[in-house]
Amino acid sequence: MTNEPGKPSPRQIQLGSEKLKTFFIDHLNRIYSAKAHLVTRLPQLNDEAYFKDLQLAIRETVEDVEKQMARMDVIYELLDATHTDGNIKGLTGLVDDAFEAIAAQADEAELRDMSIIFYLQNIESMEMASFQILQMAAVKLQNKQVKQLLQENYDEAKADRTLLLLIAAKYITK
């Protein structure tokens, strides 16, 4: 199938820069709001964790989330936008589900910790996917600094996810 000269391929997304920027900010808001929810809830998980390694990982994750939010604040400034609360029912629902599952394992420290790791893994995976899509949009917005800040957030989320996998492997194979 050939296209007329100057016409975009029907398989490429063609958005005006304002539509793309609106999409970008809307989804950045969702991630930011979910991270704000995590910062308030994760310290509670730390109190529930039995394994010392997991407690350290949760504290590190909270610190990383705070750094990611600071980078996202810079992104808002670069795009001359402000944070608004995004629709995060699904993301906060996942966090809230984690607390219910963890509470169900109250008498089994090892299973409770595995529940914590399970849900934190899911959350980190969702964040990584979100940052990747926003990085692609940042390329289209032609903003290298925004793309770089998102890459740093992605790398941090990936490192946190890897740490959690290592902790899970250590305690499952023990």
mmCIF file of C-alpha atoms in Angstrom:
data_model
loop_
_atom_site.group_PDB
_atom_site.id
_atom_site.type_symbol
_atom_site.label_atom_id
_atom_site.label_comp_id
_atom_site.label_asym_id
_atom_site.label_seq_id
_atom_site.Cartn_x
_atom_site.Cartn_y
_atom_site.Cartn_z
ATOM 1 C CA MET A 1 0.000 0.000 0.000
ATOM 2 C CA THR A 2 1.483 3.321 -1.016
ATOM 3 C CA ASN A 3 0.687 6.721 0.355
ATOM 4 C CA GLU A 4 0.279 9.917 -1.517
ATOM 5 C CA PRO A 5 3.369 12.097 -1.213
ATOM 6 C CA GLY A 6 3.206 14.214 1.936
ATOM 7 C CA LYS A 7 0.475 12.120 3.559
ATOM 8 C CA PRO A 8 1.272 10.218 6.765
ATOM 9 C CA SER A 9 1.111 6.465 6.871
ATOM 10 C CA PRO A 10 -2.290 5.328 8.198
ATOM 11 C CA ARG A 11 -0.424 3.209 10.753
ATOM 12 C CA GLN A 12 1.278 6.178 12.401
ATOM 13 C CA ILE A 13 -0.384 8.212 15.094
ATOM 14 C CA GLN A 14 -0.677 11.780 13.928
ATOM 15 C CA LEU A 15 -1.471 14.165 16.749
ATOM 16 C CA GLY A 16 -1.021 17.869 16.907
ATOM 17 C CA SER A 17 1.470 18.965 19.505
ATOM 18 C CA GLU A 18 -1.287 20.413 21.744
ATOM 19 C CA LYS A 19 -3.272 17.158 21.733
ATOM 20 C CA LEU A 20 -0.138 15.189 22.495
ATOM 21 C CA LYS A 21 0.848 17.608 25.250
ATOM 22 C CA THR A 22 -2.636 17.279 26.788
ATOM 23 C CA PHE A 23 -2.341 13.471 26.650
ATOM 24 C CA PHE A 24 1.139 13.658 28.148
ATOM 25 C CA ILE A 25 0.156 15.952 31.033
ATOM 26 C CA ASP A 26 -2.997 13.937 31.765
ATOM 27 C CA HIS A 27 -1.012 10.715 32.100
ATOM 28 C CA LEU A 28 1.823 12.401 33.963
ATOM 29 C CA ASN A 29 -0.844 13.589 36.425
ATOM 30 C CA ARG A 30 -2.041 10.019 36.889
ATOM 31 C CA ILE A 31 1.435 8.733 37.640
ATOM 32 C CA TYR A 32 2.225 11.679 39.908
ATOM 33 C CA SER A 33 -0.988 11.217 41.902
ATOM 34 C CA ALA A 34 -0.369 7.479 42.227
ATOM 35 C CA LYS A 35 3.172 8.161 43.459
ATOM 36 C CA ALA A 36 1.849 10.661 46.016
ATOM 37 C CA HIS A 37 -0.510 7.915 47.232
ATOM 38 C CA LEU A 38 2.424 5.493 47.441
ATOM 39 C CA VAL A 39 4.532 7.908 49.474
ATOM 40 C CA THR A 40 1.805 8.047 52.102
ATOM 41 C CA ARG A 41 1.055 4.309 52.090
ATOM 42 C CA LEU A 42 4.481 2.668 51.697
ATOM 43 C CA PRO A 43 5.750 3.596 55.171
ATOM 44 C CA GLN A 44 2.809 1.592 56.542
ATOM 45 C CA LEU A 45 4.033 -1.418 54.549
ATOM 46 C CA ASN A 46 7.448 -0.971 56.076
ATOM 47 C CA ASP A 47 5.893 -1.491 59.512
ATOM 48 C CA GLU A 48 4.315 -4.733 58.270
ATOM 49 C CA ALA A 49 7.474 -6.177 56.694
ATOM 50 C CA TYR A 50 9.244 -8.934 58.606
ATOM 51 C CA PHE A 51 12.450 -9.353 56.578
ATOM 52 C CA LYS A 52 15.024 -6.621 57.230
ATOM 53 C CA ASP A 53 16.050 -6.576 53.558
ATOM 54 C CA LEU A 54 12.466 -5.853 52.584
ATOM 55 C CA GLN A 55 12.203 -3.063 55.146
ATOM 56 C CA LEU A 56 15.322 -1.461 53.645
ATOM 57 C CA ALA A 57 13.956 -1.913 50.116
ATOM 58 C CA ILE A 58 10.667 -0.248 51.050
ATOM 59 C CA ARG A 59 12.495 2.724 52.583
ATOM 60 C CA GLU A 60 14.665 2.973 49.460
ATOM 61 C CA THR A 61 11.560 2.805 47.275
ATOM 62 C CA VAL A 62 9.953 5.681 49.202
ATOM 63 C CA GLU A 63 13.110 7.760 48.717
ATOM 64 C CA ASP A 64 13.163 6.887 45.010
ATOM 65 C CA VAL A 65 9.493 7.787 44.586
ATOM 66 C CA GLU A 66 10.139 11.164 46.208
ATOM 67 C CA LYS A 67 13.052 11.753 43.777
ATOM 68 C CA GLN A 68 10.848 10.711 40.857
ATOM 69 C CA MET A 69 8.158 13.149 41.948
ATOM 70 C CA ALA A 70 10.762 15.927 42.152
ATOM 71 C CA ARG A 71 11.814 15.143 38.561
ATOM 72 C CA MET A 72 8.180 15.191 37.519
ATOM 73 C CA ASP A 73 7.838 18.647 39.113
ATOM 74 C CA VAL A 74 10.664 19.784 36.826
ATOM 75 C CA ILE A 75 8.829 18.268 33.845
ATOM 76 C CA TYR A 76 5.713 20.279 34.714
ATOM 77 C CA GLU A 77 7.843 23.442 34.803
ATOM 78 C CA LEU A 78 9.512 22.617 31.481
ATOM 79 C CA LEU A 79 6.125 22.117 29.848
ATOM 80 C CA ASP A 80 4.624 25.185 31.530
ATOM 81 C CA ALA A 81 1.989 22.997 33.171
ATOM 82 C CA THR A 82 0.777 22.361 36.676
ATOM 83 C CA HIS A 83 -0.079 19.132 38.426
ATOM 84 C CA THR A 84 -3.736 18.349 38.855
ATOM 85 C CA ASP A 85 -5.122 15.263 40.505
ATOM 86 C CA GLY A 86 -5.450 12.538 37.922
ATOM 87 C CA ASN A 87 -7.944 9.715 37.828
ATOM 88 C CA ILE A 88 -6.034 7.033 39.695
ATOM 89 C CA LYS A 89 -8.729 4.672 40.914
ATOM 90 C CA GLY A 90 -7.045 1.700 39.270
ATOM 91 C CA LEU A 91 -3.616 2.529 40.611
ATOM 92 C CA THR A 92 -4.781 3.328 44.125
ATOM 93 C CA GLY A 93 -7.010 0.262 43.968
ATOM 94 C CA LEU A 94 -3.933 -1.880 43.365
ATOM 95 C CA VAL A 95 -2.220 -0.325 46.390
ATOM 96 C CA ASP A 96 -5.320 -0.761 48.517
ATOM 97 C CA ASP A 97 -5.664 -4.391 47.338
ATOM 98 C CA ALA A 98 -2.090 -4.921 48.473
ATOM 99 C CA PHE A 99 -2.956 -3.799 51.983
ATOM 100 C CA GLU A 100 -5.944 -6.160 52.097
ATOM 101 C CA ALA A 101 -3.824 -9.108 50.913
ATOM 102 C CA ILE A 102 -1.114 -8.257 53.388
ATOM 103 C CA ALA A 103 -3.620 -8.009 56.240
ATOM 104 C CA ALA A 104 -4.954 -11.448 55.284
ATOM 105 C CA GLN A 105 -1.450 -12.825 55.948
ATOM 106 C CA ALA A 106 -1.126 -11.117 59.361
ATOM 107 C CA ASP A 107 -0.140 -14.346 61.139
ATOM 108 C CA GLU A 108 2.340 -15.549 58.497
ATOM 109 C CA ALA A 109 5.312 -13.159 58.316
ATOM 110 C CA GLU A 110 6.914 -14.849 55.311
ATOM 111 C CA LEU A 111 3.687 -14.920 53.285
ATOM 112 C CA ARG A 112 2.942 -11.330 54.286
ATOM 113 C CA ASP A 113 6.347 -10.273 52.976
ATOM 114 C CA MET A 114 5.783 -12.215 49.762
ATOM 115 C CA SER A 115 2.473 -10.355 49.353
ATOM 116 C CA ILE A 116 4.287 -7.050 49.833
ATOM 117 C CA ILE A 117 6.878 -8.018 47.214
ATOM 118 C CA PHE A 118 4.177 -9.277 44.825
ATOM 119 C CA TYR A 119 2.269 -6.001 44.869
ATOM 120 C CA LEU A 120 5.317 -3.760 44.815
ATOM 121 C CA GLN A 121 6.532 -5.693 41.754
ATOM 122 C CA ASN A 122 3.222 -5.039 39.997
ATOM 123 C CA ILE A 123 3.317 -1.352 40.872
ATOM 124 C CA GLU A 124 6.911 -0.945 39.666
ATOM 125 C CA SER A 125 6.060 -2.735 36.401
ATOM 126 C CA MET A 126 3.134 -0.406 35.792
ATOM 127 C CA GLU A 127 5.320 2.629 36.477
ATOM 128 C CA MET A 128 8.009 1.387 34.112
ATOM 129 C CA ALA A 129 5.478 0.904 31.312
ATOM 130 C CA SER A 130 4.008 4.359 31.924
ATOM 131 C CA PHE A 131 7.406 6.042 31.844
ATOM 132 C CA GLN A 132 8.279 4.264 28.586
ATOM 133 C CA ILE A 133 5.146 5.503 26.815
ATOM 134 C CA LEU A 134 5.668 9.039 28.109
ATOM 135 C CA GLN A 135 9.287 8.909 26.891
ATOM 136 C CA MET A 136 8.035 8.131 23.392
ATOM 137 C CA ALA A 137 5.602 11.033 23.615
ATOM 138 C CA ALA A 138 8.429 13.308 24.830
ATOM 139 C CA VAL A 139 10.361 12.495 21.656
ATOM 140 C CA LYS A 140 7.367 13.617 19.624
ATOM 141 C CA LEU A 141 7.084 16.739 21.799
ATOM 142 C CA GLN A 142 10.746 17.329 20.926
ATOM 143 C CA ASN A 143 11.866 17.844 24.486
ATOM 144 C CA LYS A 144 15.095 16.009 25.251
ATOM 145 C CA GLN A 145 15.230 17.193 28.862
ATOM 146 C CA VAL A 146 11.773 15.790 29.598
ATOM 147 C CA LYS A 147 12.755 12.526 27.924
ATOM 148 C CA GLN A 148 15.929 12.357 30.041
ATOM 149 C CA LEU A 149 14.036 12.975 33.307
ATOM 150 C CA LEU A 150 11.583 10.229 32.384
ATOM 151 C CA GLN A 151 14.493 7.901 31.566
ATOM 152 C CA GLU A 152 15.927 8.521 35.025
ATOM 153 C CA ASN A 153 12.541 7.709 36.589
ATOM 154 C CA TYR A 154 12.286 4.558 34.480
ATOM 155 C CA ASP A 155 15.792 3.458 35.461
ATOM 156 C CA GLU A 156 15.032 3.996 39.147
ATOM 157 C CA ALA A 157 11.757 2.057 38.959
ATOM 158 C CA LYS A 158 13.582 -0.752 37.135
ATOM 159 C CA ALA A 159 16.307 -0.867 39.790
ATOM 160 C CA ASP A 160 13.688 -1.008 42.556
ATOM 161 C CA ARG A 161 11.909 -3.833 40.746
ATOM 162 C CA THR A 162 15.174 -5.752 40.365
ATOM 163 C CA LEU A 163 15.963 -5.294 44.054
ATOM 164 C CA LEU A 164 12.556 -6.689 44.983
ATOM 165 C CA LEU A 165 13.113 -9.696 42.700
ATOM 166 C CA LEU A 166 16.444 -10.389 44.355
ATOM 167 C CA ILE A 167 14.877 -10.194 47.803
ATOM 168 C CA ALA A 168 12.080 -12.552 46.743
ATOM 169 C CA ALA A 169 14.576 -15.018 45.288
ATOM 170 C CA LYS A 170 16.681 -14.882 48.444
ATOM 171 C CA TYR A 171 13.783 -15.739 50.723
ATOM 172 C CA ILE A 172 12.007 -18.224 48.479
ATOM 173 C CA THR A 173 15.149 -20.289 47.950
ATOM 174 C CA LYS A 174 16.322 -20.053 51.562
#
